[in-house]
PDB file of C-alpha atoms in Angstrom:
ATOM      1  CA  MET A   1     -34.059  42.809  -6.270  1.00 65.00           C
ATOM      2  CA  ALA A   2     -33.856  39.785  -9.180  1.00 64.00           C
ATOM      3  CA  ASP A   3     -30.070  39.951  -8.777  1.00 63.00           C
ATOM      4  CA  ILE A   4     -30.256  39.735  -4.925  1.00 58.00           C
ATOM      5  CA  GLU A   5     -32.738  36.938  -5.115  1.00 62.00           C
ATOM      6  CA  ALA A   6     -30.454  34.918  -7.592  1.00 58.00           C
ATOM      7  CA  ALA A   7     -27.514  35.600  -5.154  1.00 56.00           C
ATOM      8  CA  THR A   8     -29.351  34.531  -2.028  1.00 57.00           C
ATOM      9  CA  ALA A   9     -30.619  31.144  -3.941  1.00 55.00           C
ATOM     10  CA  ASP A  10     -26.642  30.851  -4.972  1.00 59.00           C
ATOM     11  CA  TYR A  11     -25.499  31.244  -1.303  1.00 53.00           C
ATOM     12  CA  ALA A  12     -28.112  28.768  -0.103  1.00 56.00           C
ATOM     13  CA  ALA A  13     -26.867  26.080  -2.477  1.00 54.00           C
ATOM     14  CA  ARG A  14     -23.391  26.454  -1.439  1.00 57.00           C
ATOM     15  CA  ALA A  15     -24.411  25.709   2.420  1.00 54.00           C
ATOM     16  CA  ARG A  16     -23.194  21.940   1.372  1.00 54.00           C
ATOM     17  CA  ALA A  17     -20.151  21.111  -0.166  1.00 62.00           C
ATOM     18  CA  GLU A  18     -19.965  20.340  -3.996  1.00 70.00           C
ATOM     19  CA  ASN A  19     -19.351  16.591  -3.582  1.00 70.00           C
ATOM     20  CA  THR A  20     -22.287  16.201  -0.966  1.00 78.00           C
ATOM     21  CA  ARG A  21     -24.636  18.009  -3.772  1.00 81.00           C
ATOM     22  CA  ARG A  22     -23.458  15.796  -6.513  1.00 85.00           C
ATOM     23  CA  ALA A  23     -23.915  12.777  -4.215  1.00 85.00           C
ATOM     24  CA  TYR A  24     -27.305  13.787  -3.175  1.00 90.00           C
ATOM     25  CA  ARG A  25     -28.710  14.257  -6.893  1.00 91.00           C
ATOM     26  CA  ALA A  26     -27.107  11.003  -7.833  1.00 91.00           C
ATOM     27  CA  ASP A  27     -28.993   9.462  -4.735  1.00 92.00           C
ATOM     28  CA  TRP A  28     -32.334  11.074  -5.550  1.00 94.00           C
ATOM     29  CA  VAL A  29     -32.048   9.915  -9.108  1.00 93.00           C
ATOM     30  CA  HIS A  30     -31.585   6.274  -8.191  1.00 94.00           C
ATOM     31  CA  PHE A  31     -34.612   6.593  -5.534  1.00 94.00           C
ATOM     32  CA  ALA A  32     -36.817   8.297  -8.471  1.00 93.00           C
ATOM     33  CA  ALA A  33     -36.088   5.382 -10.800  1.00 94.00           C
ATOM     34  CA  TRP A  34     -36.702   2.806  -8.111  1.00 94.00           C
ATOM     35  CA  CYS A  35     -40.141   4.512  -7.475  1.00 93.00           C
ATOM     36  CA  ALA A  36     -40.854   4.701 -11.093  1.00 94.00           C
ATOM     37  CA  ARG A  37     -40.273   1.008 -11.405  1.00 92.00           C
ATOM     38  CA  TYR A  38     -43.078   0.410  -9.071  1.00 92.00           C
ATOM     39  CA  GLY A  39     -45.502   3.156 -10.413  1.00 92.00           C
ATOM     40  CA  ALA A  40     -44.877   5.115  -6.939  1.00 92.00           C
ATOM     41  CA  SER A  41     -44.431   8.853  -6.369  1.00 91.00           C
ATOM     42  CA  PRO A  42     -40.857   9.956  -5.252  1.00 93.00           C
ATOM     43  CA  LEU A  43     -42.343  13.546  -4.158  1.00 93.00           C
ATOM     44  CA  PRO A  44     -43.993  13.482  -1.783  1.00 92.00           C
ATOM     45  CA  ALA A  45     -42.625  10.021  -0.683  1.00 92.00           C
ATOM     46  CA  ASP A  46     -44.687   7.908   1.910  1.00 92.00           C
ATOM     47  CA  PRO A  47     -42.232   6.906   4.896  1.00 93.00           C
ATOM     48  CA  ARG A  48     -43.126   3.438   4.361  1.00 93.00           C
ATOM     49  CA  LEU A  49     -42.339   3.578   0.569  1.00 93.00           C
ATOM     50  CA  VAL A  50     -38.912   4.551   1.640  1.00 94.00           C
ATOM     51  CA  ALA A  51     -38.786   1.812   4.144  1.00 93.00           C
ATOM     52  CA  ARG A  52     -39.392  -0.577   1.432  1.00 94.00           C
ATOM     53  CA  TYR A  53     -36.589   1.054  -0.631  1.00 94.00           C
ATOM     54  CA  LEU A  54     -34.058   0.634   1.943  1.00 93.00           C
ATOM     55  CA  SER A  55     -34.943  -2.972   2.800  1.00 92.00           C
ATOM     56  CA  ALA A  56     -34.972  -3.798  -1.055  1.00 91.00           C
ATOM     57  CA  HIS A  57     -31.220  -2.616  -1.023  1.00 91.00           C
ATOM     58  CA  ALA A  58     -29.964  -3.732   2.356  1.00 88.00           C
ATOM     59  CA  GLY A  59     -30.190  -7.465   1.858  1.00 75.00           C
ATOM     60  CA  PRO A  60     -28.191  -9.789  -0.142  1.00 74.00           C
ATOM     61  CA  GLY A  61     -28.380  -9.402  -3.878  1.00 72.00           C
ATOM     62  CA  PRO A  62     -27.184  -7.427  -6.859  1.00 75.00           C
ATOM     63  CA  GLU A  63     -28.751  -4.452  -5.437  1.00 76.00           C
ATOM     64  CA  GLN A  64     -27.468  -4.438  -2.050  1.00 84.00           C
ATOM     65  CA  LEU A  65     -25.871  -1.381  -0.760  1.00 87.00           C
ATOM     66  CA  LYS A  66     -23.659  -0.440   2.228  1.00 86.00           C
ATOM     67  CA  VAL A  67     -25.206   0.845   5.358  1.00 87.00           C
ATOM     68  CA  SER A  68     -23.187   4.134   5.011  1.00 86.00           C
ATOM     69  CA  THR A  69     -24.524   4.329   1.488  1.00 89.00           C
ATOM     70  CA  LEU A  70     -28.318   3.772   2.638  1.00 91.00           C
ATOM     71  CA  ARG A  71     -27.821   6.495   5.410  1.00 91.00           C
ATOM     72  CA  ARG A  72     -26.848   8.990   2.655  1.00 91.00           C
ATOM     73  CA  ARG A  73     -29.756   8.047   0.314  1.00 92.00           C
ATOM     74  CA  LEU A  74     -32.187   8.703   3.305  1.00 93.00           C
ATOM     75  CA  SER A  75     -30.489  12.049   3.833  1.00 92.00           C
ATOM     76  CA  ALA A  76     -30.928  12.775   0.179  1.00 92.00           C
ATOM     77  CA  ILE A  77     -34.618  11.896   0.391  1.00 94.00           C
ATOM     78  CA  GLN A  78     -35.089  14.166   3.377  1.00 93.00           C
ATOM     79  CA  HIS A  79     -33.054  16.928   1.637  1.00 92.00           C
ATOM     80  CA  VAL A  80     -35.101  17.134  -1.421  1.00 92.00           C
ATOM     81  CA  HIS A  81     -38.440  17.119   0.222  1.00 93.00           C
ATOM     82  CA  ARG A  82     -37.077  20.082   2.482  1.00 91.00           C
ATOM     83  CA  GLU A  83     -35.882  21.616  -0.529  1.00 89.00           C
ATOM     84  CA  ALA A  84     -39.352  21.461  -2.078  1.00 89.00           C
ATOM     85  CA  GLY A  85     -41.182  22.908   0.953  1.00 91.00           C
ATOM     86  CA  LEU A  86     -42.573  19.216   1.832  1.00 91.00           C
ATOM     87  CA  ASP A  87     -42.538  17.610   5.133  1.00 90.00           C
ATOM     88  CA  PHE A  88     -41.004  14.141   5.355  1.00 90.00           C
ATOM     89  CA  ASP A  89     -41.319  12.330   8.567  1.00 89.00           C
ATOM     90  CA  SER A  90     -38.319  10.353   9.163  1.00 85.00           C
ATOM     91  CA  ARG A  91     -39.360   9.279  12.486  1.00 88.00           C
ATOM     92  CA  GLN A  92     -42.507   7.654  11.151  1.00 91.00           C
ATOM     93  CA  ARG A  93     -42.931   4.321  12.905  1.00 91.00           C
ATOM     94  CA  ASP A  94     -42.456   1.821  10.176  1.00 90.00           C
ATOM     95  CA  LEU A  95     -39.511   3.685   8.767  1.00 92.00           C
ATOM     96  CA  ARG A  96     -37.715   4.033  12.127  1.00 92.00           C
ATOM     97  CA  ASP A  97     -38.090   0.353  12.933  1.00 93.00           C
ATOM     98  CA  VAL A  98     -36.779  -0.743   9.299  1.00 92.00           C
ATOM     99  CA  TRP A  99     -33.932   1.425   9.454  1.00 93.00           C
ATOM    100  CA  SER A 100     -33.112   0.367  12.988  1.00 92.00           C
ATOM    101  CA  GLY A 101     -33.344  -3.235  11.989  1.00 92.00           C
ATOM    102  CA  ILE A 102     -30.980  -2.779   8.823  1.00 90.00           C
ATOM    103  CA  ARG A 103     -28.265  -1.135  11.034  1.00 88.00           C
ATOM    104  CA  ARG A 104     -28.498  -3.725  13.662  1.00 88.00           C
ATOM    105  CA  THR A 105     -28.394  -6.739  11.150  1.00 88.00           C
ATOM    106  CA  HIS A 106     -25.959  -5.221   8.638  1.00 83.00           C
ATOM    107  CA  GLY A 107     -23.926  -3.154  11.072  1.00 71.00           C
ATOM    108  CA  THR A 108     -22.732   0.531  10.696  1.00 58.00           C
ATOM    109  CA  GLN A 109     -18.780   0.258  10.908  1.00 56.00           C
ATOM    110  CA  PRO A 110     -17.521   1.110   7.518  1.00 54.00           C
ATOM    111  CA  ALA A 111     -14.883  -0.937   5.938  1.00 56.00           C
ATOM    112  CA  ALA A 112     -11.775   0.932   6.707  1.00 60.00           C
ATOM    113  CA  LYS A 113      -8.837   1.055   4.087  1.00 68.00           C
ATOM    114  CA  ALA A 114      -5.606  -0.349   5.334  1.00 76.00           C
ATOM    115  CA  PRO A 115      -3.325   2.459   6.783  1.00 81.00           C
ATOM    116  CA  THR A 116       0.091   3.113   5.134  1.00 82.00           C
ATOM    117  CA  VAL A 117       2.258   3.031   8.449  1.00 85.00           C
ATOM    118  CA  THR A 118       5.973   4.551   8.248  1.00 87.00           C
ATOM    119  CA  GLU A 119       7.631   1.243   7.524  1.00 88.00           C
ATOM    120  CA  GLU A 120       5.122   0.708   4.598  1.00 90.00           C
ATOM    121  CA  LEU A 121       5.446   4.203   3.202  1.00 92.00           C
ATOM    122  CA  ARG A 122       9.436   3.292   2.575  1.00 93.00           C
ATOM    123  CA  ALA A 123       8.515   0.417   0.738  1.00 92.00           C
ATOM    124  CA  LEU A 124       6.160   2.057  -1.272  1.00 94.00           C
ATOM    125  CA  LEU A 125       8.836   4.781  -2.011  1.00 94.00           C
ATOM    126  CA  GLU A 126      11.493   2.487  -2.896  1.00 93.00           C
ATOM    127  CA  PRO A 127      10.515   1.659  -6.694  1.00 94.00           C
ATOM    128  CA  LEU A 128      10.093   5.061  -7.339  1.00 93.00           C
ATOM    129  CA  GLY A 129      13.038   6.550  -9.555  1.00 90.00           C
ATOM    130  CA  THR A 130      14.817  10.020  -9.299  1.00 88.00           C
ATOM    131  CA  GLU A 131      14.476  11.132 -12.595  1.00 88.00           C
ATOM    132  CA  ARG A 132      11.086  10.604 -14.228  1.00 93.00           C
ATOM    133  CA  LEU A 133       8.599  13.242 -13.393  1.00 95.00           C
ATOM    134  CA  LEU A 134       5.825  10.833 -12.811  1.00 95.00           C
ATOM    135  CA  ASP A 135       8.041   9.351 -10.029  1.00 95.00           C
ATOM    136  CA  LEU A 136       9.007  12.744  -8.505  1.00 96.00           C
ATOM    137  CA  ARG A 137       5.517  13.685  -8.336  1.00 96.00           C
ATOM    138  CA  ASP A 138       4.472  10.520  -6.798  1.00 96.00           C
ATOM    139  CA  ARG A 139       7.206  10.427  -4.221  1.00 96.00           C
ATOM    140  CA  ALA A 140       6.195  14.343  -3.313  1.00 96.00           C
ATOM    141  CA  LEU A 141       2.398  13.471  -3.201  1.00 97.00           C
ATOM    142  CA  LEU A 142       2.958  10.480  -0.917  1.00 96.00           C
ATOM    143  CA  LEU A 143       5.380  12.039   1.418  1.00 96.00           C
ATOM    144  CA  VAL A 144       3.545  15.368   1.775  1.00 95.00           C
ATOM    145  CA  GLY A 145       0.360  13.477   1.898  1.00 94.00           C
ATOM    146  CA  PHE A 146       1.329  11.376   4.759  1.00 94.00           C
ATOM    147  CA  ALA A 147       3.495  13.970   6.772  1.00 94.00           C
ATOM    148  CA  GLY A 148       0.566  16.647   6.501  1.00 93.00           C
ATOM    149  CA  CYS A 149      -2.089  14.020   7.273  1.00 92.00           C
ATOM    150  CA  TYR A 150      -4.186  15.516   4.330  1.00 93.00           C
ATOM    151  CA  ARG A 151      -7.671  14.248   3.027  1.00 91.00           C
ATOM    152  CA  ARG A 152      -7.196  13.519  -0.628  1.00 90.00           C
ATOM    153  CA  SER A 153      -9.474  16.808  -1.583  1.00 89.00           C
ATOM    154  CA  GLU A 154      -7.031  19.190   0.577  1.00 91.00           C
ATOM    155  CA  LEU A 155      -3.811  17.596  -0.879  1.00 93.00           C
ATOM    156  CA  VAL A 156      -4.836  18.452  -4.685  1.00 93.00           C
ATOM    157  CA  ALA A 157      -6.093  21.699  -3.717  1.00 92.00           C
ATOM    158  CA  LEU A 158      -2.788  22.748  -2.661  1.00 94.00           C
ATOM    159  CA  ASP A 159      -1.204  25.774  -4.607  1.00 95.00           C
ATOM    160  CA  VAL A 160       2.335  27.069  -4.965  1.00 95.00           C
ATOM    161  CA  ALA A 161       1.138  30.416  -3.115  1.00 94.00           C
ATOM    162  CA  HIS A 162      -0.019  28.323  -0.066  1.00 94.00           C
ATOM    163  CA  LEU A 163       3.830  27.103   0.550  1.00 94.00           C
ATOM    164  CA  ALA A 164       6.024  29.390   2.803  1.00 93.00           C
ATOM    165  CA  ARG A 165       9.475  28.261   3.421  1.00 91.00           C
ATOM    166  CA  HIS A 166      10.825  28.125   7.174  1.00 92.00           C
ATOM    167  CA  ARG A 167      14.008  27.137   8.842  1.00 92.00           C
ATOM    168  CA  ASP A 168      12.547  23.839  10.223  1.00 92.00           C
ATOM    169  CA  GLY A 169      10.771  22.874   6.850  1.00 93.00           C
ATOM    170  CA  LEU A 170       7.402  24.144   4.958  1.00 93.00           C
ATOM    171  CA  VAL A 171       4.278  25.992   6.473  1.00 94.00           C
ATOM    172  CA  ILE A 172       1.643  25.141   3.988  1.00 93.00           C
ATOM    173  CA  ALA A 173      -1.721  26.956   4.463  1.00 90.00           C
ATOM    174  CA  THR A 174      -4.705  24.827   3.585  1.00 79.00           C
ATOM    175  CA  PRO A 175      -7.355  27.117   2.193  1.00 67.00           C
ATOM    176  CA  ARG A 176     -10.196  24.858   3.258  1.00 60.00           C
ATOM    177  CA  SER A 177     -10.897  21.563   4.687  1.00 52.00           C
ATOM    178  CA  LYS A 178     -13.579  19.084   5.643  1.00 52.00           C
ATOM    179  CA  THR A 179     -13.846  20.729   9.268  1.00 49.00           C
ATOM    180  CA  ASP A 180     -13.267  24.176   8.113  1.00 46.00           C
ATOM    181  CA  GLN A 181     -16.158  24.828   5.589  1.00 50.00           C
ATOM    182  CA  GLU A 182     -16.071  28.580   6.243  1.00 52.00           C
ATOM    183  CA  GLY A 183     -12.669  28.850   4.735  1.00 53.00           C
ATOM    184  CA  GLU A 184     -10.857  30.349   7.649  1.00 58.00           C
ATOM    185  CA  GLY A 185      -7.829  28.578   6.771  1.00 65.00           C
ATOM    186  CA  ILE A 186      -5.390  26.194   8.544  1.00 81.00           C
ATOM    187  CA  GLU A 187      -1.580  26.250   8.563  1.00 88.00           C
ATOM    188  CA  LYS A 188       0.213  22.794   8.881  1.00 92.00           C
ATOM    189  CA  GLY A 189       3.944  22.368   9.639  1.00 92.00           C
ATOM    190  CA  ILE A 190       5.982  20.182   7.351  1.00 93.00           C
ATOM    191  CA  PRO A 191       9.377  19.351   8.905  1.00 94.00           C
ATOM    192  CA  PHE A 192      12.497  18.417   7.204  1.00 95.00           C
ATOM    193  CA  GLY A 193      12.814  14.639   7.257  1.00 92.00           C
ATOM    194  CA  VAL A 194      15.573  12.772   9.328  1.00 91.00           C
ATOM    195  CA  HIS A 195      16.406  10.425   6.031  1.00 92.00           C
ATOM    196  CA  ALA A 196      17.061  12.080   2.772  1.00 91.00           C
ATOM    197  CA  GLU A 197      15.030   9.509   0.787  1.00 91.00           C
ATOM    198  CA  THR A 198      11.811  10.284   3.103  1.00 93.00           C
ATOM    199  CA  CYS A 199      12.229  13.956   3.460  1.00 95.00           C
ATOM    200  CA  PRO A 200       8.755  15.420   2.195  1.00 95.00           C
ATOM    201  CA  VAL A 201      10.144  18.897   2.029  1.00 96.00           C
ATOM    202  CA  SER A 202      13.097  17.643  -0.082  1.00 95.00           C
ATOM    203  CA  ALA A 203      10.728  15.561  -2.223  1.00 96.00           C
ATOM    204  CA  LEU A 204       8.380  18.562  -2.914  1.00 96.00           C
ATOM    205  CA  THR A 205      11.070  20.796  -3.780  1.00 96.00           C
ATOM    206  CA  ARG A 206      12.601  18.383  -6.135  1.00 96.00           C
ATOM    207  CA  TRP A 207       9.136  18.030  -7.850  1.00 96.00           C
ATOM    208  CA  LEU A 208       8.382  21.455  -8.175  1.00 96.00           C
ATOM    209  CA  GLU A 209      12.012  22.457  -9.491  1.00 95.00           C
ATOM    210  CA  ALA A 210      12.069  19.399 -12.195  1.00 95.00           C
ATOM    211  CA  ALA A 211       8.417  20.415 -13.248  1.00 94.00           C
ATOM    212  CA  GLY A 212       8.990  24.043 -13.650  1.00 94.00           C
ATOM    213  CA  ILE A 213       6.128  24.881 -11.547  1.00 94.00           C
ATOM    214  CA  ALA A 214       6.240  28.299 -10.118  1.00 93.00           C
ATOM    215  CA  ASP A 215       2.662  28.846  -9.381  1.00 93.00           C
ATOM    216  CA  GLY A 216      -0.695  27.499  -9.697  1.00 94.00           C
ATOM    217  CA  PRO A 217      -1.479  23.720  -8.642  1.00 94.00           C
ATOM    218  CA  VAL A 218       1.343  21.831  -6.989  1.00 95.00           C
ATOM    219  CA  PHE A 219       0.154  18.350  -7.924  1.00 96.00           C
ATOM    220  CA  ARG A 220      -0.603  18.162 -11.533  1.00 95.00           C
ATOM    221  CA  GLU A 221      -1.402  15.586 -14.329  1.00 94.00           C
ATOM    222  CA  VAL A 222       1.823  14.079 -16.099  1.00 93.00           C
ATOM    223  CA  THR A 223       1.096  12.358 -19.215  1.00 91.00           C
ATOM    224  CA  ARG A 224       2.671   8.794 -20.423  1.00 86.00           C
ATOM    225  CA  HIS A 225       5.287  11.074 -22.525  1.00 88.00           C
ATOM    226  CA  GLY A 226       6.629  12.804 -19.246  1.00 89.00           C
ATOM    227  CA  ARG A 227       4.899  16.240 -20.009  1.00 92.00           C
ATOM    228  CA  VAL A 228       3.352  18.207 -17.029  1.00 93.00           C
ATOM    229  CA  GLN A 229      -0.052  19.336 -17.616  1.00 93.00           C
ATOM    230  CA  PRO A 230      -1.583  22.644 -16.321  1.00 93.00           C
ATOM    231  CA  ARG A 231      -4.568  20.600 -14.392  1.00 92.00           C
ATOM    232  CA  ARG A 232      -4.398  19.917 -10.842  1.00 93.00           C
ATOM    233  CA  LEU A 233      -4.927  16.084 -10.024  1.00 93.00           C
ATOM    234  CA  SER A 234      -8.340  14.970  -9.268  1.00 91.00           C
ATOM    235  CA  ASP A 235      -8.914  13.607  -5.436  1.00 89.00           C
ATOM    236  CA  ARG A 236      -9.494  10.308  -7.161  1.00 90.00           C
ATOM    237  CA  ALA A 237      -6.116  10.395  -8.636  1.00 93.00           C
ATOM    238  CA  VAL A 238      -4.539  10.201  -4.940  1.00 94.00           C
ATOM    239  CA  ALA A 239      -6.145   6.752  -4.624  1.00 92.00           C
ATOM    240  CA  LEU A 240      -4.783   5.544  -7.857  1.00 94.00           C
ATOM    241  CA  VAL A 241      -1.192   6.741  -7.084  1.00 94.00           C
ATOM    242  CA  VAL A 242      -1.553   4.778  -3.747  1.00 94.00           C
ATOM    243  CA  LYS A 243      -2.673   1.799  -5.578  1.00 94.00           C
ATOM    244  CA  ARG A 244      -0.042   2.029  -8.135  1.00 94.00           C
ATOM    245  CA  SER A 245       2.641   2.147  -5.558  1.00 94.00           C
ATOM    246  CA  VAL A 246       1.359  -0.617  -3.483  1.00 93.00           C
ATOM    247  CA  GLU A 247       1.395  -2.910  -6.528  1.00 94.00           C
ATOM    248  CA  ALA A 248       5.069  -1.736  -7.378  1.00 94.00           C
ATOM    249  CA  ALA A 249       6.100  -2.497  -3.740  1.00 93.00           C
ATOM    250  CA  ARG A 250       4.373  -5.889  -3.941  1.00 92.00           C
ATOM    251  CA  ARG A 251       6.337  -6.866  -6.955  1.00 93.00           C
ATOM    252  CA  VAL A 252       9.687  -5.856  -5.380  1.00 92.00           C
ATOM    253  CA  ALA A 253       8.627  -8.051  -2.225  1.00 90.00           C
ATOM    254  CA  LEU A 254       7.865 -11.097  -4.527  1.00 92.00           C
ATOM    255  CA  GLN A 255      11.181 -10.611  -6.347  1.00 91.00           C
ATOM    256  CA  ARG A 256      12.993 -10.783  -2.955  1.00 88.00           C
ATOM    257  CA  GLY A 257      10.953 -13.837  -1.716  1.00 88.00           C
ATOM    258  CA  GLN A 258       9.334 -11.620   0.989  1.00 85.00           C
ATOM    259  CA  TRP A 259       5.908 -13.364   0.641  1.00 86.00           C
ATOM    260  CA  GLY A 260       4.533 -12.145   4.075  1.00 81.00           C
ATOM    261  CA  LEU A 261       5.247  -8.524   2.846  1.00 81.00           C
ATOM    262  CA  ALA A 262       3.851  -9.394  -0.785  1.00 85.00           C
ATOM    263  CA  GLU A 263       0.505 -10.597   0.783  1.00 85.00           C
ATOM    264  CA  THR A 264       0.187  -7.181   2.902  1.00 86.00           C
ATOM    265  CA  PHE A 265       0.467  -5.117  -0.251  1.00 90.00           C
ATOM    266  CA  ASP A 266      -2.902  -6.080  -1.605  1.00 88.00           C
ATOM    267  CA  PRO A 267      -3.914  -2.761  -3.674  1.00 88.00           C
ATOM    268  CA  ARG A 268      -7.556  -3.419  -2.904  1.00 86.00           C
ATOM    269  CA  ARG A 269      -6.869  -2.987   0.660  1.00 88.00           C
ATOM    270  CA  TYR A 270      -5.393   0.449  -0.091  1.00 89.00           C
ATOM    271  CA  ALA A 271      -6.883   3.935  -1.116  1.00 88.00           C
ATOM    272  CA  GLY A 272      -6.008   7.671  -0.705  1.00 86.00           C
ATOM    273  CA  HIS A 273      -7.028   7.670   2.915  1.00 88.00           C
ATOM    274  CA  SER A 274      -4.490   5.139   3.672  1.00 89.00           C
ATOM    275  CA  LEU A 275      -1.849   7.915   3.938  1.00 91.00           C
ATOM    276  CA  ARG A 276      -3.968  10.139   6.347  1.00 90.00           C
ATOM    277  CA  ALA A 277      -4.674   6.894   8.480  1.00 88.00           C
ATOM    278  CA  GLY A 278      -1.263   5.721   8.176  1.00 88.00           C
ATOM    279  CA  PHE A 279       0.185   8.913   9.702  1.00 90.00           C
ATOM    280  CA  ILE A 280      -2.258   8.816  12.510  1.00 89.00           C
ATOM    281  CA  THR A 281      -1.626   5.259  13.301  1.00 87.00           C
ATOM    282  CA  SER A 282       2.202   5.669  13.100  1.00 88.00           C
ATOM    283  CA  ALA A 283       2.183   8.642  15.226  1.00 88.00           C
ATOM    284  CA  ALA A 284      -0.020   6.773  17.953  1.00 84.00           C
ATOM    285  CA  ALA A 285       2.244   3.824  17.888  1.00 82.00           C
ATOM    286  CA  ALA A 286       5.350   6.393  18.473  1.00 84.00           C
ATOM    287  CA  GLY A 287       3.489   7.547  21.624  1.00 84.00           C
ATOM    288  CA  VAL A 288       2.966  11.211  20.306  1.00 87.00           C
ATOM    289  CA  PRO A 289       0.095  12.793  22.471  1.00 88.00           C
ATOM    290  CA  THR A 290      -3.258  12.727  21.085  1.00 86.00           C
ATOM    291  CA  HIS A 291      -3.362  16.549  20.974  1.00 87.00           C
ATOM    292  CA  ASP A 292      -0.539  16.853  18.887  1.00 89.00           C
ATOM    293  CA  ILE A 293      -1.955  14.423  16.368  1.00 88.00           C
ATOM    294  CA  MET A 294      -4.950  16.140  16.226  1.00 88.00           C
ATOM    295  CA  ARG A 295      -3.242  19.554  15.693  1.00 87.00           C
ATOM    296  CA  GLN A 296      -1.781  17.931  12.479  1.00 89.00           C
ATOM    297  CA  SER A 297      -4.551  15.611  11.418  1.00 86.00           C
ATOM    298  CA  ASP A 298      -7.107  18.693  12.059  1.00 86.00           C
ATOM    299  CA  HIS A 299      -9.497  16.516  13.963  1.00 82.00           C
ATOM    300  CA  LYS A 300     -12.092  18.356  16.245  1.00 80.00           C
ATOM    301  CA  ARG A 301     -13.040  15.459  18.139  1.00 78.00           C
ATOM    302  CA  GLU A 302     -10.901  13.071  19.992  1.00 77.00           C
ATOM    303  CA  GLU A 303     -13.417  10.122  19.568  1.00 74.00           C
ATOM    304  CA  THR A 304     -12.704  10.172  15.937  1.00 71.00           C
ATOM    305  CA  LEU A 305      -9.142   9.158  16.417  1.00 73.00           C
ATOM    306  CA  ARG A 306      -9.990   6.123  18.766  1.00 73.00           C
ATOM    307  CA  ARG A 307     -10.287   3.493  15.693  1.00 69.00           C
ATOM    308  CA  TYR A 308      -6.719   4.473  14.697  1.00 68.00           C
ATOM    309  CA  ILE A 309      -5.270   4.430  17.903  1.00 69.00           C
ATOM    310  CA  ARG A 310      -6.698   1.125  18.732  1.00 64.00           C
ATOM    311  CA  HIS A 311      -5.223  -0.137  15.469  1.00 60.00           C
ATOM    312  CA  ALA A 312      -1.763   1.126  16.725  1.00 59.00           C
ATOM    313  CA  THR A 313      -1.946  -0.043  20.149  1.00 61.00           C
ATOM    314  CA  VAL A 314      -3.607  -3.612  19.570  1.00 61.00           C
ATOM    315  CA  PHE A 315      -0.370  -5.213  20.546  1.00 56.00           C
ATOM    316  CA  ARG A 316       1.639  -2.580  22.514  1.00 62.00           C
ATOM    317  CA  GLN A 317      -0.960  -2.308  25.160  1.00 63.00           C
ATOM    318  CA  ASN A 318      -2.177  -5.943  25.085  1.00 65.00           C
ATOM    319  CA  ALA A 319      -3.248  -7.756  28.206  1.00 66.00           C
ATOM    320  CA  ALA A 320      -2.794 -11.148  26.532  1.00 66.00           C
ATOM    321  CA  ALA A 321       0.946 -10.524  26.075  1.00 60.00           C
ATOM    322  CA  LYS A 322       1.369 -10.124  29.621  1.00 68.00           C
ATOM    323  CA  VAL A 323      -0.126 -13.107  31.450  1.00 65.00           C
ATOM    324  CA  GLY A 324       2.801 -15.775  30.721  1.00 65.00           C
ATOM    325  CA  LEU A 325       1.410 -17.580  27.782  1.00 67.00           C
TER     326      LEU A 325
END
């Protein structure tokens, strides 16, 4: 029975993704430390105390947090109370009104990273060489990440065993994704590219062959001396690859006197999500039907795509361009 109880507790703990559990732990530590500063009890927490905590970190100042972060902090507080078997009334009037006021005042729209559309992706690939293992890996990562519309965690989780050759390209089995928490698996087709320099299948094949990777993780660390490590990349490394490539493309644009393009390539505006956002934006701009985009992006709701599609069609379907100005 002791083993069964331990297994039951373990499965219950796995109800949330590890990233969520890690974030909740950090959120609770932050809230508990704030409570200790003022001699208040974090558990159980008075909803009015939580309202003051949110207010303290919503306004301008060194401790200001984004609304999205505060939302997660509130969820973490509720989660810890629930795990401790304690009631926490998030609908208590003071807390409800303060939270509503924070969202109305500071907004809830996240600061989205710039999408890496097809034309920009070509510019990111141009500075990459054809011999260095690091360049081969980055080229494959950028192209597969874009063509597969992968989330960072999905991209670095790929193993060689997930790849299957097809006459039209590659079929990649994604073992688990954000929208497939049960682990049923999703297959994505990565077609051959029209242009040799931007073909994701060729780029991935060359990386694996040059690195001598026959099994295990697809995308791995490469030392500054060009040695491939057995460890897979972390999801944060995807953002670093994107930012490094953006900075290289910016240098090339400056050398050519392309000032406008150089200004666009600001590494602070780009992150790992830029590849996924760029694919959706490029596909929408090309007139690809929404259901086909969703099949590749693995979105379950069409509403989620709307902000990408609005960005892609802001000039293509612009009424101001049709009134004769």
